Amino acid sequence: MSEQKEQRLASAVLTGLMVADAALTLASRIGRWVQARKEVGELTPEEEAALDVYLENKFSEWQAKRPTSGPGETLN
C-alpha cells in the first residue's frame, strides 16, 4: 500500500472514531437528560415513548445515509 493510501486510510479511521465518540457522548447526554426528567416527574411515559420513537427514527436515517464497506473493499 502506498504511503498516500495509508495516510488516507488512517485519516478515515480517525474520522470514524471521532464521529463514533461524538455519537456516544450525545447518546450518554440524552440518556442522562431523560433519566433526570423521569426522576423529577417532568417526563411522562407518553413523552418517553415518543422520544424513543424519535431517536430510533433518527438512528435509522443515519444508518441509511452512512457509507458501507465490507471486507476487502478499499477506500477511493
PDB file of N, CA, C and O in Angstrom:
ATOM      1  N   MET A   1       0.846  -1.166   0.000  1.00  0.00           N
ATOM      2  CA  MET A   1       0.000   0.000   0.000  1.00  0.00           C
ATOM      3  C   MET A   1       0.896   1.236   0.000  1.00  0.00           C
ATOM      4  O   MET A   1       1.849   1.318   0.751  1.00  0.00           O
ATOM      5  N   SER A   2       0.552   2.178  -0.831  1.00  0.00           N
ATOM      6  CA  SER A   2       1.378   3.378  -0.906  1.00  0.00           C
ATOM      7  C   SER A   2       1.190   4.235   0.345  1.00  0.00           C
ATOM      8  O   SER A   2       0.203   4.114   1.080  1.00  0.00           O
ATOM      9  N   GLU A   3       2.154   5.106   0.574  1.00  0.00           N
ATOM     10  CA  GLU A   3       2.099   5.974   1.745  1.00  0.00           C
ATOM     11  C   GLU A   3       0.861   6.866   1.714  1.00  0.00           C
ATOM     12  O   GLU A   3       0.224   7.101   2.745  1.00  0.00           O
ATOM     13  N   GLN A   4       0.496   7.352   0.521  1.00  0.00           N
ATOM     14  CA  GLN A   4      -0.675   8.220   0.399  1.00  0.00           C
ATOM     15  C   GLN A   4      -1.949   7.466   0.777  1.00  0.00           C
ATOM     16  O   GLN A   4      -2.798   7.989   1.497  1.00  0.00           O
ATOM     17  N   LYS A   5      -2.068   6.212   0.324  1.00  0.00           N
ATOM     18  CA  LYS A   5      -3.251   5.424   0.670  1.00  0.00           C
ATOM     19  C   LYS A   5      -3.280   5.119   2.165  1.00  0.00           C
ATOM     20  O   LYS A   5      -4.336   5.134   2.780  1.00  0.00           O
ATOM     21  N   GLU A   6      -2.117   4.868   2.749  1.00  0.00           N
ATOM     22  CA  GLU A   6      -2.057   4.611   4.188  1.00  0.00           C
ATOM     23  C   GLU A   6      -2.507   5.840   4.969  1.00  0.00           C
ATOM     24  O   GLU A   6      -3.231   5.729   5.954  1.00  0.00           O
ATOM     25  N   GLN A   7      -2.080   7.013   4.521  1.00  0.00           N
ATOM     26  CA  GLN A   7      -2.474   8.251   5.188  1.00  0.00           C
ATOM     27  C   GLN A   7      -3.974   8.483   5.056  1.00  0.00           C
ATOM     28  O   GLN A   7      -4.630   8.896   6.015  1.00  0.00           O
ATOM     29  N   ARG A   8      -4.536   8.214   3.879  1.00  0.00           N
ATOM     30  CA  ARG A   8      -5.968   8.381   3.677  1.00  0.00           C
ATOM     31  C   ARG A   8      -6.757   7.408   4.540  1.00  0.00           C
ATOM     32  O   ARG A   8      -7.776   7.770   5.139  1.00  0.00           O
ATOM     33  N   LEU A   9      -6.271   6.184   4.632  1.00  0.00           N
ATOM     34  CA  LEU A   9      -6.933   5.187   5.458  1.00  0.00           C
ATOM     35  C   LEU A   9      -6.868   5.585   6.927  1.00  0.00           C
ATOM     36  O   LEU A   9      -7.863   5.523   7.648  1.00  0.00           O
ATOM     37  N   ALA A  10      -5.704   6.018   7.378  1.00  0.00           N
ATOM     38  CA  ALA A  10      -5.558   6.456   8.765  1.00  0.00           C
ATOM     39  C   ALA A  10      -6.474   7.641   9.058  1.00  0.00           C
ATOM     40  O   ALA A  10      -7.103   7.702  10.124  1.00  0.00           O
ATOM     41  N   SER A  11      -6.570   8.562   8.117  1.00  0.00           N
ATOM     42  CA  SER A  11      -7.439   9.720   8.295  1.00  0.00           C
ATOM     43  C   SER A  11      -8.907   9.286   8.362  1.00  0.00           C
ATOM     44  O   SER A  11      -9.669   9.788   9.198  1.00  0.00           O
ATOM     45  N   ALA A  12      -9.295   8.356   7.502  1.00  0.00           N
ATOM     46  CA  ALA A  12     -10.675   7.867   7.507  1.00  0.00           C
ATOM     47  C   ALA A  12     -10.998   7.143   8.817  1.00  0.00           C
ATOM     48  O   ALA A  12     -12.080   7.319   9.389  1.00  0.00           O
ATOM     49  N   VAL A  13     -10.063   6.354   9.311  1.00  0.00           N
ATOM     50  CA  VAL A  13     -10.270   5.648  10.575  1.00  0.00           C
ATOM     51  C   VAL A  13     -10.394   6.650  11.718  1.00  0.00           C
ATOM     52  O   VAL A  13     -11.284   6.543  12.567  1.00  0.00           O
ATOM     53  N   LEU A  14      -9.526   7.639  11.750  1.00  0.00           N
ATOM     54  CA  LEU A  14      -9.570   8.657  12.792  1.00  0.00           C
ATOM     55  C   LEU A  14     -10.894   9.422  12.746  1.00  0.00           C
ATOM     56  O   LEU A  14     -11.526   9.662  13.783  1.00  0.00           O
ATOM     57  N   THR A  15     -11.325   9.778  11.562  1.00  0.00           N
ATOM     58  CA  THR A  15     -12.605  10.478  11.419  1.00  0.00           C
ATOM     59  C   THR A  15     -13.742   9.602  11.934  1.00  0.00           C
ATOM     60  O   THR A  15     -14.627  10.074  12.652  1.00  0.00           O
ATOM     61  N   GLY A  16     -13.722   8.332  11.586  1.00  0.00           N
ATOM     62  CA  GLY A  16     -14.748   7.408  12.060  1.00  0.00           C
ATOM     63  C   GLY A  16     -14.769   7.301  13.570  1.00  0.00           C
ATOM     64  O   GLY A  16     -15.830   7.282  14.197  1.00  0.00           O
ATOM     65  N   LEU A  17     -13.592   7.247  14.168  1.00  0.00           N
ATOM     66  CA  LEU A  17     -13.513   7.178  15.629  1.00  0.00           C
ATOM     67  C   LEU A  17     -14.037   8.459  16.278  1.00  0.00           C
ATOM     68  O   LEU A  17     -14.710   8.408  17.309  1.00  0.00           O
ATOM     69  N   MET A  18     -13.730   9.584  15.677  1.00  0.00           N
ATOM     70  CA  MET A  18     -14.206  10.862  16.220  1.00  0.00           C
ATOM     71  C   MET A  18     -15.730  10.948  16.133  1.00  0.00           C
ATOM     72  O   MET A  18     -16.386  11.409  17.075  1.00  0.00           O
ATOM     73  N   VAL A  19     -16.297  10.493  15.021  1.00  0.00           N
ATOM     74  CA  VAL A  19     -17.754  10.506  14.864  1.00  0.00           C
ATOM     75  C   VAL A  19     -18.402   9.553  15.868  1.00  0.00           C
ATOM     76  O   VAL A  19     -19.400   9.892  16.508  1.00  0.00           O
ATOM     77  N   ALA A  20     -17.814   8.373  16.029  1.00  0.00           N
ATOM     78  CA  ALA A  20     -18.355   7.412  16.991  1.00  0.00           C
ATOM     79  C   ALA A  20     -18.301   7.968  18.408  1.00  0.00           C
ATOM     80  O   ALA A  20     -19.254   7.824  19.183  1.00  0.00           O
ATOM     81  N   ASP A  21     -17.207   8.621  18.756  1.00  0.00           N
ATOM     82  CA  ASP A  21     -17.072   9.213  20.083  1.00  0.00           C
ATOM     83  C   ASP A  21     -18.130  10.295  20.298  1.00  0.00           C
ATOM     84  O   ASP A  21     -18.758  10.359  21.361  1.00  0.00           O
ATOM     85  N   ALA A  22     -18.341  11.121  19.294  1.00  0.00           N
ATOM     86  CA  ALA A  22     -19.347  12.179  19.407  1.00  0.00           C
ATOM     87  C   ALA A  22     -20.746  11.582  19.561  1.00  0.00           C
ATOM     88  O   ALA A  22     -21.554  12.067  20.362  1.00  0.00           O
ATOM     89  N   ALA A  23     -21.037  10.524  18.813  1.00  0.00           N
ATOM     90  CA  ALA A  23     -22.348   9.878  18.905  1.00  0.00           C
ATOM     91  C   ALA A  23     -22.562   9.267  20.283  1.00  0.00           C
ATOM     92  O   ALA A  23     -23.649   9.391  20.869  1.00  0.00           O
ATOM     93  N   LEU A  24     -21.541   8.619  20.815  1.00  0.00           N
ATOM     94  CA  LEU A  24     -21.656   8.035  22.155  1.00  0.00           C
ATOM     95  C   LEU A  24     -21.822   9.110  23.224  1.00  0.00           C
ATOM     96  O   LEU A  24     -22.602   8.948  24.169  1.00  0.00           O
ATOM     97  N   THR A  25     -21.111  10.206  23.080  1.00  0.00           N
ATOM     98  CA  THR A  25     -21.239  11.310  24.030  1.00  0.00           C
ATOM     99  C   THR A  25     -22.646  11.875  23.996  1.00  0.00           C
ATOM    100  O   THR A  25     -23.264  12.103  25.048  1.00  0.00           O
ATOM    101  N   LEU A  26     -23.179  12.071  22.805  1.00  0.00           N
ATOM    102  CA  LEU A  26     -24.531  12.600  22.672  1.00  0.00           C
ATOM    103  C   LEU A  26     -25.556  11.628  23.252  1.00  0.00           C
ATOM    104  O   LEU A  26     -26.461  12.032  23.985  1.00  0.00           O
ATOM    105  N   ALA A  27     -25.397  10.352  22.947  1.00  0.00           N
ATOM    106  CA  ALA A  27     -26.328   9.353  23.475  1.00  0.00           C
ATOM    107  C   ALA A  27     -26.291   9.328  24.997  1.00  0.00           C
ATOM    108  O   ALA A  27     -27.332   9.220  25.658  1.00  0.00           O
ATOM    109  N   SER A  28     -25.111   9.446  25.565  1.00  0.00           N
ATOM    110  CA  SER A  28     -24.973   9.469  27.017  1.00  0.00           C
ATOM    111  C   SER A  28     -25.664  10.691  27.615  1.00  0.00           C
ATOM    112  O   SER A  28     -26.371  10.593  28.628  1.00  0.00           O
ATOM    113  N   ARG A  29     -25.474  11.829  26.986  1.00  0.00           N
ATOM    114  CA  ARG A  29     -26.109  13.060  27.487  1.00  0.00           C
ATOM    115  C   ARG A  29     -27.634  12.970  27.391  1.00  0.00           C
ATOM    116  O   ARG A  29     -28.346  13.403  28.302  1.00  0.00           O
ATOM    117  N   ILE A  30     -28.125  12.433  26.295  1.00  0.00           N
ATOM    118  CA  ILE A  30     -29.569  12.270  26.143  1.00  0.00           C
ATOM    119  C   ILE A  30     -30.098  11.320  27.213  1.00  0.00           C
ATOM    120  O   ILE A  30     -31.121  11.586  27.845  1.00  0.00           O
ATOM    121  N   GLY A  31     -29.374  10.229  27.449  1.00  0.00           N
ATOM    122  CA  GLY A  31     -29.784   9.275  28.475  1.00  0.00           C
ATOM    123  C   GLY A  31     -29.834   9.901  29.853  1.00  0.00           C
ATOM    124  O   GLY A  31     -30.789   9.678  30.619  1.00  0.00           O
ATOM    125  N   ARG A  32     -28.824  10.685  30.184  1.00  0.00           N
ATOM    126  CA  ARG A  32     -28.818  11.364  31.492  1.00  0.00           C
ATOM    127  C   ARG A  32     -29.950  12.381  31.595  1.00  0.00           C
ATOM    128  O   ARG A  32     -30.593  12.517  32.644  1.00  0.00           O
ATOM    129  N   TRP A  33     -30.221  13.101  30.506  1.00  0.00           N
ATOM    130  CA  TRP A  33     -31.302  14.083  30.499  1.00  0.00           C
ATOM    131  C   TRP A  33     -32.646  13.388  30.722  1.00  0.00           C
ATOM    132  O   TRP A  33     -33.451  13.825  31.545  1.00  0.00           O
ATOM    133  N   VAL A  34     -32.873  12.294  30.004  1.00  0.00           N
ATOM    134  CA  VAL A  34     -34.129  11.551  30.151  1.00  0.00           C
ATOM    135  C   VAL A  34     -34.272  11.034  31.580  1.00  0.00           C
ATOM    136  O   VAL A  34     -35.328  11.168  32.198  1.00  0.00           O
ATOM    137  N   GLN A  35     -33.208  10.448  32.115  1.00  0.00           N
ATOM    138  CA  GLN A  35     -33.262   9.907  33.470  1.00  0.00           C
ATOM    139  C   GLN A  35     -33.557  11.004  34.493  1.00  0.00           C
ATOM    140  O   GLN A  35     -34.370  10.822  35.395  1.00  0.00           O
ATOM    141  N   ALA A  36     -32.916  12.149  34.347  1.00  0.00           N
ATOM    142  CA  ALA A  36     -33.148  13.257  35.275  1.00  0.00           C
ATOM    143  C   ALA A  36     -34.597  13.728  35.208  1.00  0.00           C
ATOM    144  O   ALA A  36     -35.209  14.016  36.248  1.00  0.00           O
ATOM    145  N   ARG A  37     -35.161  13.815  34.014  1.00  0.00           N
ATOM    146  CA  ARG A  37     -36.548  14.258  33.862  1.00  0.00           C
ATOM    147  C   ARG A  37     -37.514  13.235  34.460  1.00  0.00           C
ATOM    148  O   ARG A  37     -38.513  13.597  35.057  1.00  0.00           O
ATOM    149  N   LYS A  38     -37.198  11.957  34.302  1.00  0.00           N
ATOM    150  CA  LYS A  38     -38.045  10.922  34.883  1.00  0.00           C
ATOM    151  C   LYS A  38     -38.011  10.999  36.407  1.00  0.00           C
ATOM    152  O   LYS A  38     -39.042  10.832  37.067  1.00  0.00           O
ATOM    153  N   GLU A  39     -36.838  11.235  36.968  1.00  0.00           N
ATOM    154  CA  GLU A  39     -36.694  11.259  38.421  1.00  0.00           C
ATOM    155  C   GLU A  39     -37.483  12.387  39.065  1.00  0.00           C
ATOM    156  O   GLU A  39     -37.958  12.239  40.187  1.00  0.00           O
ATOM    157  N   VAL A  40     -37.622  13.504  38.392  1.00  0.00           N
ATOM    158  CA  VAL A  40     -38.367  14.623  38.972  1.00  0.00           C
ATOM    159  C   VAL A  40     -39.796  14.710  38.430  1.00  0.00           C
ATOM    160  O   VAL A  40     -40.506  15.661  38.708  1.00  0.00           O
ATOM    161  N   GLY A  41     -40.198  13.708  37.668  1.00  0.00           N
ATOM    162  CA  GLY A  41     -41.565  13.656  37.170  1.00  0.00           C
ATOM    163  C   GLY A  41     -41.867  14.602  36.040  1.00  0.00           C
ATOM    164  O   GLY A  41     -43.033  14.924  35.794  1.00  0.00           O
ATOM    165  N   GLU A  42     -40.852  15.069  35.342  1.00  0.00           N
ATOM    166  CA  GLU A  42     -41.077  16.011  34.234  1.00  0.00           C
ATOM    167  C   GLU A  42     -41.220  15.321  32.880  1.00  0.00           C
ATOM    168  O   GLU A  42     -41.425  15.975  31.877  1.00  0.00           O
ATOM    169  N   LEU A  43     -41.118  14.003  32.874  1.00  0.00           N
ATOM    170  CA  LEU A  43     -41.231  13.263  31.623  1.00  0.00           C
ATOM    171  C   LEU A  43     -42.264  12.158  31.811  1.00  0.00           C
ATOM    172  O   LEU A  43     -42.065  11.243  32.603  1.00  0.00           O
ATOM    173  N   THR A  44     -43.368  12.285  31.101  1.00  0.00           N
ATOM    174  CA  THR A  44     -44.418  11.289  31.221  1.00  0.00           C
ATOM    175  C   THR A  44     -44.038  10.043  30.425  1.00  0.00           C
ATOM    176  O   THR A  44     -43.177  10.110  29.531  1.00  0.00           O
ATOM    177  N   PRO A  45     -44.676   8.915  30.725  1.00  0.00           N
ATOM    178  CA  PRO A  45     -44.405   7.713  29.931  1.00  0.00           C
ATOM    179  C   PRO A  45     -44.680   7.926  28.439  1.00  0.00           C
ATOM    180  O   PRO A  45     -43.965   7.383  27.587  1.00  0.00           O
ATOM    181  N   GLU A  46     -45.684   8.724  28.117  1.00  0.00           N
ATOM    182  CA  GLU A  46     -46.006   9.001  26.710  1.00  0.00           C
ATOM    183  C   GLU A  46     -44.885   9.802  26.045  1.00  0.00           C
ATOM    184  O   GLU A  46     -44.517   9.545  24.904  1.00  0.00           O
ATOM    185  N   GLU A  47     -44.361  10.786  26.774  1.00  0.00           N
ATOM    186  CA  GLU A  47     -43.250  11.579  26.232  1.00  0.00           C
ATOM    187  C   GLU A  47     -41.997  10.720  26.069  1.00  0.00           C
ATOM    188  O   GLU A  47     -41.275  10.856  25.082  1.00  0.00           O
ATOM    189  N   GLU A  48     -41.763   9.848  27.029  1.00  0.00           N
ATOM    190  CA  GLU A  48     -40.606   8.959  26.929  1.00  0.00           C
ATOM    191  C   GLU A  48     -40.738   8.036  25.720  1.00  0.00           C
ATOM    192  O   GLU A  48     -39.782   7.848  24.963  1.00  0.00           O
ATOM    193  N   ALA A  49     -41.933   7.484  25.498  1.00  0.00           N
ATOM    194  CA  ALA A  49     -42.161   6.615  24.343  1.00  0.00           C
ATOM    195  C   ALA A  49     -41.982   7.392  23.032  1.00  0.00           C
ATOM    196  O   ALA A  49     -41.372   6.885  22.081  1.00  0.00           O
ATOM    197  N   ALA A  50     -42.499   8.625  22.993  1.00  0.00           N
ATOM    198  CA  ALA A  50     -42.349   9.445  21.788  1.00  0.00           C
ATOM    199  C   ALA A  50     -40.881   9.755  21.529  1.00  0.00           C
ATOM    200  O   ALA A  50     -40.421   9.740  20.380  1.00  0.00           O
ATOM    201  N   LEU A  51     -40.124  10.025  22.581  1.00  0.00           N
ATOM    202  CA  LEU A  51     -38.698  10.295  22.437  1.00  0.00           C
ATOM    203  C   LEU A  51     -37.964   9.058  21.917  1.00  0.00           C
ATOM    204  O   LEU A  51     -37.099   9.158  21.047  1.00  0.00           O
ATOM    205  N   ASP A  52     -38.319   7.896  22.433  1.00  0.00           N
ATOM    206  CA  ASP A  52     -37.713   6.647  21.957  1.00  0.00           C
ATOM    207  C   ASP A  52     -37.947   6.449  20.459  1.00  0.00           C
ATOM    208  O   ASP A  52     -37.024   6.111  19.717  1.00  0.00           O
ATOM    209  N   VAL A  53     -39.177   6.668  20.029  1.00  0.00           N
ATOM    210  CA  VAL A  53     -39.512   6.515  18.604  1.00  0.00           C
ATOM    211  C   VAL A  53     -38.727   7.521  17.767  1.00  0.00           C
ATOM    212  O   VAL A  53     -38.161   7.174  16.731  1.00  0.00           O
ATOM    213  N   TYR A  54     -38.675   8.764  18.230  1.00  0.00           N
ATOM    214  CA  TYR A  54     -37.943   9.802  17.510  1.00  0.00           C
ATOM    215  C   TYR A  54     -36.471   9.423  17.350  1.00  0.00           C
ATOM    216  O   TYR A  54     -35.902   9.507  16.260  1.00  0.00           O
ATOM    217  N   LEU A  55     -35.848   9.001  18.457  1.00  0.00           N
ATOM    218  CA  LEU A  55     -34.426   8.649  18.404  1.00  0.00           C
ATOM    219  C   LEU A  55     -34.185   7.421  17.535  1.00  0.00           C
ATOM    220  O   LEU A  55     -33.196   7.358  16.794  1.00  0.00           O
ATOM    221  N   GLU A  56     -35.065   6.443  17.593  1.00  0.00           N
ATOM    222  CA  GLU A  56     -34.926   5.267  16.732  1.00  0.00           C
ATOM    223  C   GLU A  56     -35.022   5.661  15.263  1.00  0.00           C
ATOM    224  O   GLU A  56     -34.263   5.156  14.426  1.00  0.00           O
ATOM    225  N   ASN A  57     -35.950   6.560  14.932  1.00  0.00           N
ATOM    226  CA  ASN A  57     -36.086   7.018  13.545  1.00  0.00           C
ATOM    227  C   ASN A  57     -34.843   7.776  13.086  1.00  0.00           C
ATOM    228  O   ASN A  57     -34.370   7.587  11.960  1.00  0.00           O
ATOM    229  N   LYS A  58     -34.313   8.641  13.947  1.00  0.00           N
ATOM    230  CA  LYS A  58     -33.109   9.390  13.593  1.00  0.00           C
ATOM    231  C   LYS A  58     -31.923   8.437  13.385  1.00  0.00           C
ATOM    232  O   LYS A  58     -31.124   8.618  12.469  1.00  0.00           O
ATOM    233  N   PHE A  59     -31.818   7.419  14.239  1.00  0.00           N
ATOM    234  CA  PHE A  59     -30.733   6.453  14.096  1.00  0.00           C
ATOM    235  C   PHE A  59     -30.878   5.690  12.777  1.00  0.00           C
ATOM    236  O   PHE A  59     -29.892   5.480  12.065  1.00  0.00           O
ATOM    237  N   SER A  60     -32.091   5.304  12.428  1.00  0.00           N
ATOM    238  CA  SER A  60     -32.330   4.602  11.160  1.00  0.00           C
ATOM    239  C   SER A  60     -31.965   5.486   9.969  1.00  0.00           C
ATOM    240  O   SER A  60     -31.380   5.007   8.988  1.00  0.00           O
ATOM    241  N   GLU A  61     -32.321   6.767  10.045  1.00  0.00           N
ATOM    242  CA  GLU A  61     -31.953   7.702   8.971  1.00  0.00           C
ATOM    243  C   GLU A  61     -30.439   7.782   8.836  1.00  0.00           C
ATOM    244  O   GLU A  61     -29.906   7.784   7.738  1.00  0.00           O
ATOM    245  N   TRP A  62     -29.755   7.881   9.974  1.00  0.00           N
ATOM    246  CA  TRP A  62     -28.302   7.967   9.957  1.00  0.00           C
ATOM    247  C   TRP A  62     -27.699   6.709   9.347  1.00  0.00           C
ATOM    248  O   TRP A  62     -26.782   6.790   8.533  1.00  0.00           O
ATOM    249  N   GLN A  63     -28.214   5.534   9.740  1.00  0.00           N
ATOM    250  CA  GLN A  63     -27.685   4.282   9.201  1.00  0.00           C
ATOM    251  C   GLN A  63     -27.875   4.209   7.690  1.00  0.00           C
ATOM    252  O   GLN A  63     -27.000   3.720   6.985  1.00  0.00           O
ATOM    253  N   ALA A  64     -29.015   4.683   7.201  1.00  0.00           N
ATOM    254  CA  ALA A  64     -29.292   4.637   5.771  1.00  0.00           C
ATOM    255  C   ALA A  64     -28.355   5.547   4.977  1.00  0.00           C
ATOM    256  O   ALA A  64     -28.040   5.260   3.823  1.00  0.00           O
ATOM    257  N   LYS A  65     -27.887   6.629   5.588  1.00  0.00           N
ATOM    258  CA  LYS A  65     -27.037   7.593   4.893  1.00  0.00           C
ATOM    259  C   LYS A  65     -25.555   7.246   4.941  1.00  0.00           C
ATOM    260  O   LYS A  65     -24.797   7.699   4.094  1.00  0.00           O
ATOM    261  N   ARG A  66     -25.137   6.501   5.943  1.00  0.00           N
ATOM    262  CA  ARG A  66     -23.699   6.277   6.110  1.00  0.00           C
ATOM    263  C   ARG A  66     -23.171   5.319   5.046  1.00  0.00           C
ATOM    264  O   ARG A  66     -23.869   4.403   4.616  1.00  0.00           O
ATOM    265  N   PRO A  67     -21.955   5.558   4.607  1.00  0.00           N
ATOM    266  CA  PRO A  67     -21.355   4.665   3.612  1.00  0.00           C
ATOM    267  C   PRO A  67     -21.048   3.303   4.250  1.00  0.00           C
ATOM    268  O   PRO A  67     -20.767   3.210   5.439  1.00  0.00           O
ATOM    269  N   THR A  68     -21.183   2.308   3.443  1.00  0.00           N
ATOM    270  CA  THR A  68     -20.898   0.966   3.941  1.00  0.00           C
ATOM    271  C   THR A  68     -19.731   0.389   3.159  1.00  0.00           C
ATOM    272  O   THR A  68     -19.493   0.726   2.010  1.00  0.00           O
ATOM    273  N   SER A  69     -19.000  -0.455   3.798  1.00  0.00           N
ATOM    274  CA  SER A  69     -17.927  -1.170   3.119  1.00  0.00           C
ATOM    275  C   SER A  69     -17.792  -2.509   3.800  1.00  0.00           C
ATOM    276  O   SER A  69     -18.104  -2.669   4.986  1.00  0.00           O
ATOM    277  N   GLY A  70     -17.358  -3.454   3.048  1.00  0.00           N
ATOM    278  CA  GLY A  70     -17.195  -4.795   3.592  1.00  0.00           C
ATOM    279  C   GLY A  70     -15.749  -5.215   3.544  1.00  0.00           C
ATOM    280  O   GLY A  70     -14.881  -4.461   3.098  1.00  0.00           O
ATOM    281  N   PRO A  71     -15.487  -6.421   3.997  1.00  0.00           N
ATOM    282  CA  PRO A  71     -14.104  -6.920   3.967  1.00  0.00           C
ATOM    283  C   PRO A  71     -13.533  -6.904   2.552  1.00  0.00           C
ATOM    284  O   PRO A  71     -14.220  -7.249   1.591  1.00  0.00           O
ATOM    285  N   GLY A  72     -12.335  -6.452   2.445  1.00  0.00           N
ATOM    286  CA  GLY A  72     -11.662  -6.443   1.140  1.00  0.00           C
ATOM    287  C   GLY A  72     -11.948  -5.219   0.300  1.00  0.00           C
ATOM    288  O   GLY A  72     -11.320  -5.018  -0.727  1.00  0.00           O
ATOM    289  N   GLU A  73     -12.901  -4.394   0.690  1.00  0.00           N
ATOM    290  CA  GLU A  73     -13.189  -3.192  -0.080  1.00  0.00           C
ATOM    291  C   GLU A  73     -12.186  -2.120   0.281  1.00  0.00           C
ATOM    292  O   GLU A  73     -11.680  -2.060   1.396  1.00  0.00           O
ATOM    293  N   THR A  74     -11.897  -1.256  -0.672  1.00  0.00           N
ATOM    294  CA  THR A  74     -10.908  -0.195  -0.429  1.00  0.00           C
ATOM    295  C   THR A  74     -11.575   1.157  -0.491  1.00  0.00           C
ATOM    296  O   THR A  74     -12.630   1.324  -1.107  1.00  0.00           O
ATOM    297  N   LEU A  75     -10.970   2.110   0.160  1.00  0.00           N
ATOM    298  CA  LEU A  75     -11.426   3.478   0.092  1.00  0.00           C
ATOM    299  C   LEU A  75     -10.894   4.117  -1.168  1.00  0.00           C
ATOM    300  O   LEU A  75      -9.756   3.910  -1.540  1.00  0.00           O
ATOM    301  N   ASN A  76     -11.706   4.895  -1.840  1.00  0.00           N
ATOM    302  CA  ASN A  76     -11.245   5.569  -3.061  1.00  0.00           C
ATOM    303  C   ASN A  76     -10.722   6.935  -2.751  1.00  0.00           C
ATOM    304  O   ASN A  76     -11.093   7.620  -1.928  1.00  0.00           O
TER     305      ASN A  76
END
